[in-house]
Every structure is written in C-alpha cells, then in structure tokens.
Amino acid sequence: MESNNDMTQGSEGQKQQGWEREVIEKLALAAVTEQRKARHWSIFFKLLLFFYLVAVFVVAMYPSIKKDMDVSGGEGHTAVIDVVGVIAEDKPASFEKISQGLRDAAKDKNTKGIILRINSPGGSPVQSDYIFHEIRQVKQEFPNLPIISVVSDICASGGYYVASATDKIYVNEASLIGSIGVVINGFGFVETLEKMGVERRTLTAGDHKAMLDPFLPVNELETRHMQTLLNQVHKQFIDAVKKGRGDRLKETPDMFSGLVWTGKEGVSLGLADDFGSDKFVAKNVIGAEKLVNFTPSERIMDRLFGKLGTSFGQAVSAAFTRWDMR
C-alpha cells in the first residue's frame, strides 16, 4: 500500500513539475517574443527618425543647393535682394543680412547687375545709413556692376534712404515713396495717475534721466534738446538723398517735409527714375533676364538645432534645480 501511495505521489509530483516547467517555458517564450517585437519597433523608429532627419536636411539645404545650381549654370543673371518690412537690427531687412546679400551677389562672376526689391515703410536710421554706405562701398569696388532699386508697394523713410544710394529707382505708378523725415512718438498721462489714485515713485541720478517720461509734464528744455537731435538726423537723411540722387531731384519746399508721393509723382519730382518691375529691369535695363535671389535667410537646420539646444538647456537646468532642492 505504501509503495502504491509513493508511486501515486511521485506521479502527481512529476505532473506538477511538468506543469510548472510548461508555464515557465511559455513565459520565457512570451518574453523573447516581446523582446523581438520591441527590437523591431526600435529599429522602425530609428529608421523613421533617420529618414526624418534626412528630409529636414534636404529641405534646409535646398535653397543653397538650388542657388548654387542656378549660379553655376554659366549664364549671366540678375541678382535680387529683398528689402522687405521694417529695417531694424533683428529683422530680415537688417544691415547684416542686406550687406551679406550684396557681397555674395557682387562676388559672383555671373552677376550682371543687382536689384534691391524694396517694400519697406522704413525703420532704424542707423541701420538704413549702414546699408546706404554699404551700397556705395560695393559700387566703388565693382564700378561696372549696376545696383538698381525696384519698389513695389512702399518705399518710405528708411526704405527710401536705402534706395537713394542705388544707381536708379524704378517704381509702379501706384507705389508710395518719400517720407523723408524723422519722428519720435510718445504719449502724455500727466493727470491719469492722479485720477486713478495711483502714486508714482521714480528716482533718477541726473536731472534729465527721466526725459520724455509720459507721466511728467512737458519740459521745454528737453523738448528743444530732442528736437535738435531729430533735426540732426533729418539733415543726415537729406544729405544722403541729395548725394544719391544728385541733380535728378527737382526740389520743392515740401520735398523733405516727410510727405509721401505716388510713384508717378515721384518720377516727375526726380525721387524715382522710371516705371518697371524687377523682371522688366532685369531684361531691359541690366540685360540679364534670369533672376537669382541672394537674400540671406535663416536655415531650417539652424532653427531646429537652436530649438533643440534651448530645450536641452532647459532640461539640464530643470534637472539641476530639482537636485538642488532635495
């Protein structure tokens, strides 16, 4: 009886061990299968990331590649540089970008002429003056290279400052040009705080450090001082226009008053030379119908890696912050 019980217990033990082994094998097989799936997905996402980066790289480099292909074609072309929007240091129409475009275009052996395609309401007098003198400098270095302004909608204030440095200015009859003047804007809120029951506290070292403070009454001395500064910048603007346009100007009492004129009036006043688009000027004035844009632009890769760098820096900073707080 005991031997039979032992055999029965042994058989049951073997069955139990066989069941456990089977479960363990299934679990191991499932783990291996999951690892294979995870590895496959990992490879898939890595390939996806690789192709994405390749696509980004191609898109980022396409403008440069296209321009190189266009420029290296061996044919003469007209270089185009866009002066669009507000002229300021941190804008597309800055001295740095326009200067780079001018230099790149002038040094290209296939460039037969340069068009500044202007659509700007103006901006910084300093940036405008920098561009003005850069154009004249390029003219000195490349005397046989025509540089022509073509105005679309508007070429006012600093925009016209820039245009006056070029050999000729072409406009549309409906274009707006001129605004040869300087302005500084402000507001006065002298009684506003009192009516609102707000007490303002300002400390300065220097009698005029809070000059043009909108919450203080007008100071005649400061007003005269600022007007003198504006007059000096205005004279600099006028001198630049006269130097650039020369005897083509038909001066009137209000020519330098800040008024704007249509392109048609501008031609009659000598503020512009003739009518025509960029394609017209390239074909009929410069003699190279093919247009190649030399306007510098921010590359997508630079923008992408700049954002990645910022995100990485923020992550590192957050990690150190959390560590310091422990």
mmCIF file of N, CA and C in Angstrom, residues 164-261:
data_model
loop_
_atom_site.group_PDB
_atom_site.id
_atom_site.type_symbol
_atom_site.label_atom_id
_atom_site.label_comp_id
_atom_site.label_asym_id
_atom_site.label_seq_id
_atom_site.Cartn_x
_atom_site.Cartn_y
_atom_site.Cartn_z
ATOM 1 N N SER A 164 17.986 105.508 -52.228
ATOM 2 C CA SER A 164 18.678 106.667 -52.794
ATOM 3 C C SER A 164 20.159 106.398 -53.048
ATOM 4 N N ALA A 165 20.707 105.328 -52.481
ATOM 5 C CA ALA A 165 22.115 105.006 -52.707
ATOM 6 C C ALA A 165 22.328 104.248 -54.013
ATOM 7 N N THR A 166 21.263 103.710 -54.615
ATOM 8 C CA THR A 166 21.401 102.892 -55.812
ATOM 9 C C THR A 166 21.474 103.769 -57.060
ATOM 10 N N ASP A 167 21.862 103.134 -58.171
ATOM 11 C CA ASP A 167 22.048 103.878 -59.416
ATOM 12 C C ASP A 167 20.736 104.457 -59.933
ATOM 13 N N LYS A 168 19.684 103.652 -59.868
ATOM 14 C CA LYS A 168 18.376 104.095 -60.337
ATOM 15 C C LYS A 168 17.283 103.510 -59.457
ATOM 16 N N ILE A 169 16.123 104.174 -59.487
ATOM 17 C CA ILE A 169 14.964 103.716 -58.731
ATOM 18 C C ILE A 169 13.792 103.549 -59.694
ATOM 19 N N TYR A 170 13.263 102.325 -59.767
ATOM 20 C CA TYR A 170 12.100 102.049 -60.606
ATOM 21 C C TYR A 170 10.895 101.801 -59.698
ATOM 22 N N VAL A 171 9.751 102.323 -60.094
ATOM 23 C CA VAL A 171 8.548 102.238 -59.277
ATOM 24 C C VAL A 171 7.363 101.825 -60.132
ATOM 25 N N ASN A 172 6.272 101.561 -59.458
ATOM 26 C CA ASN A 172 4.976 101.438 -60.105
ATOM 27 C C ASN A 172 4.272 102.777 -59.941
ATOM 28 N N GLU A 173 3.379 103.099 -60.828
ATOM 29 C CA GLU A 173 2.687 104.394 -60.720
ATOM 30 C C GLU A 173 1.946 104.533 -59.398
ATOM 31 N N ALA A 174 1.515 103.409 -58.839
ATOM 32 C CA ALA A 174 0.752 103.449 -57.594
ATOM 33 C C ALA A 174 1.622 103.243 -56.353
ATOM 34 N N SER A 175 2.914 103.076 -56.535
ATOM 35 C CA SER A 175 3.796 102.918 -55.376
ATOM 36 C C SER A 175 3.783 104.183 -54.524
ATOM 37 N N LEU A 176 4.134 104.031 -53.243
ATOM 38 C CA LEU A 176 4.280 105.184 -52.354
ATOM 39 C C LEU A 176 5.754 105.328 -51.998
ATOM 40 N N ILE A 177 6.310 106.500 -52.262
ATOM 41 C CA ILE A 177 7.717 106.735 -51.969
ATOM 42 C C ILE A 177 7.881 108.085 -51.278
ATOM 43 N N GLY A 178 9.022 108.231 -50.597
ATOM 44 C CA GLY A 178 9.328 109.506 -49.943
ATOM 45 C C GLY A 178 9.365 109.387 -48.441
ATOM 46 N N SER A 179 8.609 110.240 -47.756
ATOM 47 C CA SER A 179 8.594 110.318 -46.300
ATOM 48 C C SER A 179 10.000 110.593 -45.769
ATOM 49 N N ILE A 180 10.621 111.615 -46.336
ATOM 50 C CA ILE A 180 11.980 111.976 -45.937
ATOM 51 C C ILE A 180 11.892 112.838 -44.682
ATOM 52 N N GLY A 181 11.878 112.186 -43.563
ATOM 53 C CA GLY A 181 11.737 112.878 -42.289
ATOM 54 C C GLY A 181 12.077 111.941 -41.145
ATOM 55 N N VAL A 182 12.035 112.470 -39.938
ATOM 56 C CA VAL A 182 12.353 111.688 -38.740
ATOM 57 C C VAL A 182 11.274 111.961 -37.698
ATOM 58 N N VAL A 183 10.898 110.932 -36.958
ATOM 59 C CA VAL A 183 9.826 111.090 -35.984
ATOM 60 C C VAL A 183 10.162 110.340 -34.706
ATOM 61 N N ILE A 184 9.691 110.901 -33.591
ATOM 62 C CA ILE A 184 9.744 110.181 -32.315
ATOM 63 C C ILE A 184 8.371 110.322 -31.675
ATOM 64 N N ASN A 185 7.789 109.207 -31.269
ATOM 65 C CA ASN A 185 6.420 109.208 -30.766
ATOM 66 C C ASN A 185 6.376 109.070 -29.246
ATOM 67 N N GLY A 186 5.295 109.540 -28.679
ATOM 68 C CA GLY A 186 5.108 109.393 -27.245
ATOM 69 C C GLY A 186 3.694 109.757 -26.848
ATOM 70 N N PHE A 187 3.382 109.595 -25.560
ATOM 71 C CA PHE A 187 2.068 109.923 -25.025
ATOM 72 C C PHE A 187 2.245 110.699 -23.728
ATOM 73 N N GLY A 188 1.199 111.386 -23.335
ATOM 74 C CA GLY A 188 1.212 112.098 -22.070
ATOM 75 C C GLY A 188 0.093 111.619 -21.157
ATOM 76 N N PHE A 189 0.452 111.175 -19.951
ATOM 77 C CA PHE A 189 -0.533 110.687 -18.982
ATOM 78 C C PHE A 189 -0.387 111.436 -17.654
ATOM 79 N N VAL A 190 -0.178 112.710 -17.737
ATOM 80 C CA VAL A 190 0.147 113.502 -16.546
ATOM 81 C C VAL A 190 -0.952 113.421 -15.493
ATOM 82 N N GLU A 191 -2.221 113.529 -15.911
ATOM 83 C CA GLU A 191 -3.323 113.559 -14.957
ATOM 84 C C GLU A 191 -3.958 112.182 -14.738
ATOM 85 N N THR A 192 -3.542 111.195 -15.497
ATOM 86 C CA THR A 192 -4.187 109.882 -15.426
ATOM 87 C C THR A 192 -3.992 109.221 -14.071
ATOM 88 N N LEU A 193 -2.739 109.212 -13.583
ATOM 89 C CA LEU A 193 -2.458 108.547 -12.316
ATOM 90 C C LEU A 193 -3.203 109.203 -11.158
ATOM 91 N N GLU A 194 -3.263 110.531 -11.201
ATOM 92 C CA GLU A 194 -3.961 111.248 -10.126
ATOM 93 C C GLU A 194 -5.436 110.878 -10.099
ATOM 94 N N LYS A 195 -6.040 110.782 -11.268
ATOM 95 C CA LYS A 195 -7.456 110.424 -11.330
ATOM 96 C C LYS A 195 -7.685 108.980 -10.880
ATOM 97 N N MET A 196 -6.678 108.141 -11.088
ATOM 98 C CA MET A 196 -6.808 106.737 -10.702
ATOM 99 C C MET A 196 -6.395 106.500 -9.252
ATOM 100 N N GLY A 197 -5.875 107.516 -8.616
ATOM 101 C CA GLY A 197 -5.448 107.374 -7.233
ATOM 102 C C GLY A 197 -4.165 106.582 -7.077
ATOM 103 N N VAL A 198 -3.285 106.656 -8.095
ATOM 104 C CA VAL A 198 -2.025 105.921 -8.085
ATOM 105 C C VAL A 198 -0.878 106.897 -7.843
ATOM 106 N N GLU A 199 -0.011 106.526 -6.922
ATOM 107 C CA GLU A 199 1.173 107.339 -6.638
ATOM 108 C C GLU A 199 2.374 106.724 -7.350
ATOM 109 N N ARG A 200 3.028 107.518 -8.176
ATOM 110 C CA ARG A 200 4.180 107.026 -8.925
ATOM 111 C C ARG A 200 5.471 107.472 -8.243
ATOM 112 N N ARG A 201 6.435 106.563 -8.159
ATOM 113 C CA ARG A 201 7.693 106.873 -7.491
ATOM 114 C C ARG A 201 8.850 106.563 -8.440
ATOM 115 N N THR A 202 9.576 107.596 -8.853
ATOM 116 C CA THR A 202 10.706 107.448 -9.765
ATOM 117 C C THR A 202 11.918 108.155 -9.192
ATOM 118 N N LEU A 203 13.030 107.437 -9.115
ATOM 119 C CA LEU A 203 14.281 108.019 -8.640
ATOM 120 C C LEU A 203 15.263 108.080 -9.803
ATOM 121 N N THR A 204 15.958 109.191 -9.935
ATOM 122 C CA THR A 204 16.943 109.341 -11.001
ATOM 123 C C THR A 204 18.225 109.961 -10.460
ATOM 124 N N ALA A 205 19.319 109.691 -11.104
ATOM 125 C CA ALA A 205 20.586 110.384 -10.865
ATOM 126 C C ALA A 205 20.920 111.094 -12.168
ATOM 127 N N GLY A 206 20.689 112.387 -12.210
ATOM 128 C CA GLY A 206 20.789 113.152 -13.452
ATOM 129 C C GLY A 206 19.472 113.856 -13.683
ATOM 130 N N ASP A 207 19.554 115.156 -13.898
ATOM 131 C CA ASP A 207 18.331 115.970 -13.982
ATOM 132 C C ASP A 207 17.398 115.542 -15.103
ATOM 133 N N HIS A 208 17.964 114.986 -16.172
ATOM 134 C CA HIS A 208 17.131 114.682 -17.348
ATOM 135 C C HIS A 208 17.109 113.183 -17.667
ATOM 136 N N LYS A 209 17.402 112.366 -16.663
ATOM 137 C CA LYS A 209 17.415 110.927 -16.908
ATOM 138 C C LYS A 209 16.019 110.396 -17.222
ATOM 139 N N ALA A 210 14.991 111.036 -16.706
ATOM 140 C CA ALA A 210 13.611 110.612 -16.990
ATOM 141 C C ALA A 210 13.012 111.442 -18.116
ATOM 142 N N MET A 211 13.858 111.855 -19.037
ATOM 143 C CA MET A 211 13.414 112.688 -20.157
ATOM 144 C C MET A 211 12.326 111.993 -20.968
ATOM 145 N N LEU A 212 11.319 112.756 -21.343
ATOM 146 C CA LEU A 212 10.171 112.276 -22.110
ATOM 147 C C LEU A 212 9.320 111.275 -21.335
ATOM 148 N N ASP A 213 9.403 111.327 -20.019
ATOM 149 C CA ASP A 213 8.555 110.483 -19.183
ATOM 150 C C ASP A 213 7.097 110.844 -19.450
ATOM 151 N N PRO A 214 6.273 109.876 -19.861
ATOM 152 C CA PRO A 214 4.880 110.195 -20.204
ATOM 153 C C PRO A 214 4.032 110.612 -19.010
ATOM 154 N N PHE A 215 4.529 110.408 -17.778
ATOM 155 C CA PHE A 215 3.761 110.756 -16.593
ATOM 156 C C PHE A 215 4.235 112.061 -15.958
ATOM 157 N N LEU A 216 5.127 112.775 -16.659
ATOM 158 C CA LEU A 216 5.601 114.082 -16.186
ATOM 159 C C LEU A 216 5.198 115.155 -17.176
ATOM 160 N N PRO A 217 5.008 116.383 -16.715
ATOM 161 C CA PRO A 217 4.683 117.480 -17.639
ATOM 162 C C PRO A 217 5.809 117.707 -18.644
ATOM 163 N N VAL A 218 5.471 118.309 -19.763
ATOM 164 C CA VAL A 218 6.460 118.578 -20.805
ATOM 165 C C VAL A 218 7.512 119.541 -20.271
ATOM 166 N N ASN A 219 8.781 119.195 -20.507
ATOM 167 C CA ASN A 219 9.901 120.046 -20.121
ATOM 168 C C ASN A 219 10.427 120.726 -21.380
ATOM 169 N N GLU A 220 10.359 122.040 -21.431
ATOM 170 C CA GLU A 220 10.721 122.769 -22.642
ATOM 171 C C GLU A 220 12.184 122.551 -23.027
ATOM 172 N N LEU A 221 13.066 122.500 -22.026
ATOM 173 C CA LEU A 221 14.485 122.276 -22.321
ATOM 174 C C LEU A 221 14.694 120.918 -22.975
ATOM 175 N N GLU A 222 14.050 119.901 -22.441
ATOM 176 C CA GLU A 222 14.188 118.564 -23.000
ATOM 177 C C GLU A 222 13.559 118.471 -24.389
ATOM 178 N N THR A 223 12.448 119.166 -24.576
ATOM 179 C CA THR A 223 11.801 119.165 -25.891
ATOM 180 C C THR A 223 12.707 119.787 -26.938
ATOM 181 N N ARG A 224 13.340 120.917 -26.592
ATOM 182 C CA ARG A 224 14.260 121.566 -27.541
ATOM 183 C C ARG A 224 15.462 120.664 -27.830
ATOM 184 N N HIS A 225 15.944 119.985 -26.793
ATOM 185 C CA HIS A 225 17.094 119.102 -26.985
ATOM 186 C C HIS A 225 16.755 117.957 -27.951
ATOM 187 N N MET A 226 15.599 117.319 -27.752
ATOM 188 C CA MET A 226 15.201 116.224 -28.619
ATOM 189 C C MET A 226 14.940 116.704 -30.045
ATOM 190 N N GLN A 227 14.386 117.915 -30.163
ATOM 191 C CA GLN A 227 14.138 118.454 -31.500
ATOM 192 C C GLN A 227 15.454 118.704 -32.234
ATOM 193 N N THR A 228 16.470 119.123 -31.489
ATOM 194 C CA THR A 228 17.795 119.309 -32.091
ATOM 195 C C THR A 228 18.347 117.984 -32.611
ATOM 196 N N LEU A 229 18.174 116.929 -31.819
ATOM 197 C CA LEU A 229 18.636 115.615 -32.252
ATOM 198 C C LEU A 229 17.904 115.159 -33.516
ATOM 199 N N LEU A 230 16.586 115.359 -33.533
ATOM 200 C CA LEU A 230 15.801 114.976 -34.708
ATOM 201 C C LEU A 230 16.245 115.754 -35.935
ATOM 202 N N ASN A 231 16.515 117.039 -35.758
ATOM 203 C CA ASN A 231 16.956 117.874 -36.885
ATOM 204 C C ASN A 231 18.296 117.391 -37.440
ATOM 205 N N GLN A 232 19.173 116.959 -36.546
ATOM 206 C CA GLN A 232 20.477 116.467 -36.996
ATOM 207 C C GLN A 232 20.331 115.193 -37.819
ATOM 208 N N VAL A 233 19.495 114.265 -37.342
ATOM 209 C CA VAL A 233 19.273 113.030 -38.091
ATOM 210 C C VAL A 233 18.564 113.325 -39.413
ATOM 211 N N HIS A 234 17.634 114.281 -39.387
ATOM 212 C CA HIS A 234 16.921 114.674 -40.605
ATOM 213 C C HIS A 234 17.891 115.231 -41.642
ATOM 214 N N LYS A 235 18.814 116.064 -41.197
ATOM 215 C CA LYS A 235 19.807 116.636 -42.118
ATOM 216 C C LYS A 235 20.685 115.540 -42.717
ATOM 217 N N GLN A 236 21.045 114.565 -41.892
ATOM 218 C CA GLN A 236 21.832 113.439 -42.388
ATOM 219 C C GLN A 236 21.062 112.699 -43.479
ATOM 220 N N PHE A 237 19.760 112.517 -43.275
ATOM 221 C CA PHE A 237 18.891 111.860 -44.248
ATOM 222 C C PHE A 237 18.849 112.675 -45.538
ATOM 223 N N ILE A 238 18.626 113.976 -45.428
ATOM 224 C CA ILE A 238 18.530 114.843 -46.607
ATOM 225 C C ILE A 238 19.834 114.834 -47.395
ATOM 226 N N ASP A 239 20.954 114.930 -46.675
ATOM 227 C CA ASP A 239 22.257 114.929 -47.350
ATOM 228 C C ASP A 239 22.482 113.628 -48.110
ATOM 229 N N ALA A 240 22.060 112.510 -47.527
ATOM 230 C CA ALA A 240 22.218 111.214 -48.192
ATOM 231 C C ALA A 240 21.379 111.151 -49.467
ATOM 232 N N VAL A 241 20.142 111.651 -49.397
ATOM 233 C CA VAL A 241 19.268 111.646 -50.581
ATOM 234 C C VAL A 241 19.849 112.537 -51.670
ATOM 235 N N LYS A 242 20.323 113.709 -51.306
ATOM 236 C CA LYS A 242 20.912 114.624 -52.297
ATOM 237 C C LYS A 242 22.172 114.028 -52.910
ATOM 238 N N LYS A 243 22.965 113.345 -52.085
ATOM 239 C CA LYS A 243 24.196 112.728 -52.590
ATOM 240 C C LYS A 243 23.856 111.594 -53.553
ATOM 241 N N GLY A 244 22.838 110.839 -53.221
ATOM 242 C CA GLY A 244 22.481 109.709 -54.065
ATOM 243 C C GLY A 244 21.752 110.106 -55.333
ATOM 244 N N ARG A 245 20.834 111.056 -55.226
ATOM 245 C CA ARG A 245 20.005 111.416 -56.384
ATOM 246 C C ARG A 245 20.628 112.530 -57.227
ATOM 247 N N GLY A 246 21.439 113.369 -56.604
ATOM 248 C CA GLY A 246 22.134 114.421 -57.354
ATOM 249 C C GLY A 246 21.188 115.403 -58.010
ATOM 250 N N ASP A 247 21.544 115.802 -59.224
ATOM 251 C CA ASP A 247 20.757 116.833 -59.925
ATOM 252 C C ASP A 247 19.471 116.290 -60.532
ATOM 253 N N ARG A 248 19.156 115.010 -60.289
ATOM 254 C CA ARG A 248 17.876 114.474 -60.762
ATOM 255 C C ARG A 248 16.714 114.984 -59.914
ATOM 256 N N LEU A 249 17.021 115.416 -58.689
ATOM 257 C CA LEU A 249 15.968 115.934 -57.806
ATOM 258 C C LEU A 249 15.464 117.288 -58.306
ATOM 259 N N LYS A 250 14.162 117.430 -58.334
ATOM 260 C CA LYS A 250 13.527 118.713 -58.620
ATOM 261 C C LYS A 250 12.923 119.201 -57.304
ATOM 262 N N GLU A 251 13.786 119.847 -56.519
ATOM 263 C CA GLU A 251 13.422 120.174 -55.137
ATOM 264 C C GLU A 251 12.231 121.123 -55.060
ATOM 265 N N THR A 252 11.367 120.817 -54.118
ATOM 266 C CA THR A 252 10.223 121.657 -53.800
ATOM 267 C C THR A 252 10.268 121.961 -52.304
ATOM 268 N N PRO A 253 9.550 122.974 -51.830
ATOM 269 C CA PRO A 253 9.595 123.317 -50.403
ATOM 270 C C PRO A 253 9.202 122.170 -49.476
ATOM 271 N N ASP A 254 8.360 121.262 -49.959
ATOM 272 C CA ASP A 254 7.895 120.186 -49.090
ATOM 273 C C ASP A 254 8.514 118.827 -49.425
ATOM 274 N N MET A 255 9.561 118.806 -50.252
ATOM 275 C CA MET A 255 10.163 117.538 -50.643
ATOM 276 C C MET A 255 10.727 116.784 -49.453
ATOM 277 N N PHE A 256 11.301 117.509 -48.493
ATOM 278 C CA PHE A 256 11.926 116.878 -47.335
ATOM 279 C C PHE A 256 11.106 117.085 -46.062
ATOM 280 N N SER A 257 9.812 117.233 -46.243
ATOM 281 C CA SER A 257 8.936 117.522 -45.105
ATOM 282 C C SER A 257 8.356 116.266 -44.458
ATOM 283 N N GLY A 258 8.607 115.105 -45.064
ATOM 284 C CA GLY A 258 8.020 113.871 -44.550
ATOM 285 C C GLY A 258 6.812 113.407 -45.347
ATOM 286 N N LEU A 259 6.418 114.168 -46.353
ATOM 287 C CA LEU A 259 5.293 113.763 -47.200
ATOM 288 C C LEU A 259 5.674 112.573 -48.072
ATOM 289 N N VAL A 260 4.664 111.816 -48.483
ATOM 290 C CA VAL A 260 4.887 110.717 -49.421
ATOM 291 C C VAL A 260 4.187 111.046 -50.729
ATOM 292 N N TRP A 261 4.685 110.434 -51.804
ATOM 293 C CA TRP A 261 4.115 110.661 -53.123
ATOM 294 C C TRP A 261 3.879 109.322 -53.817
#
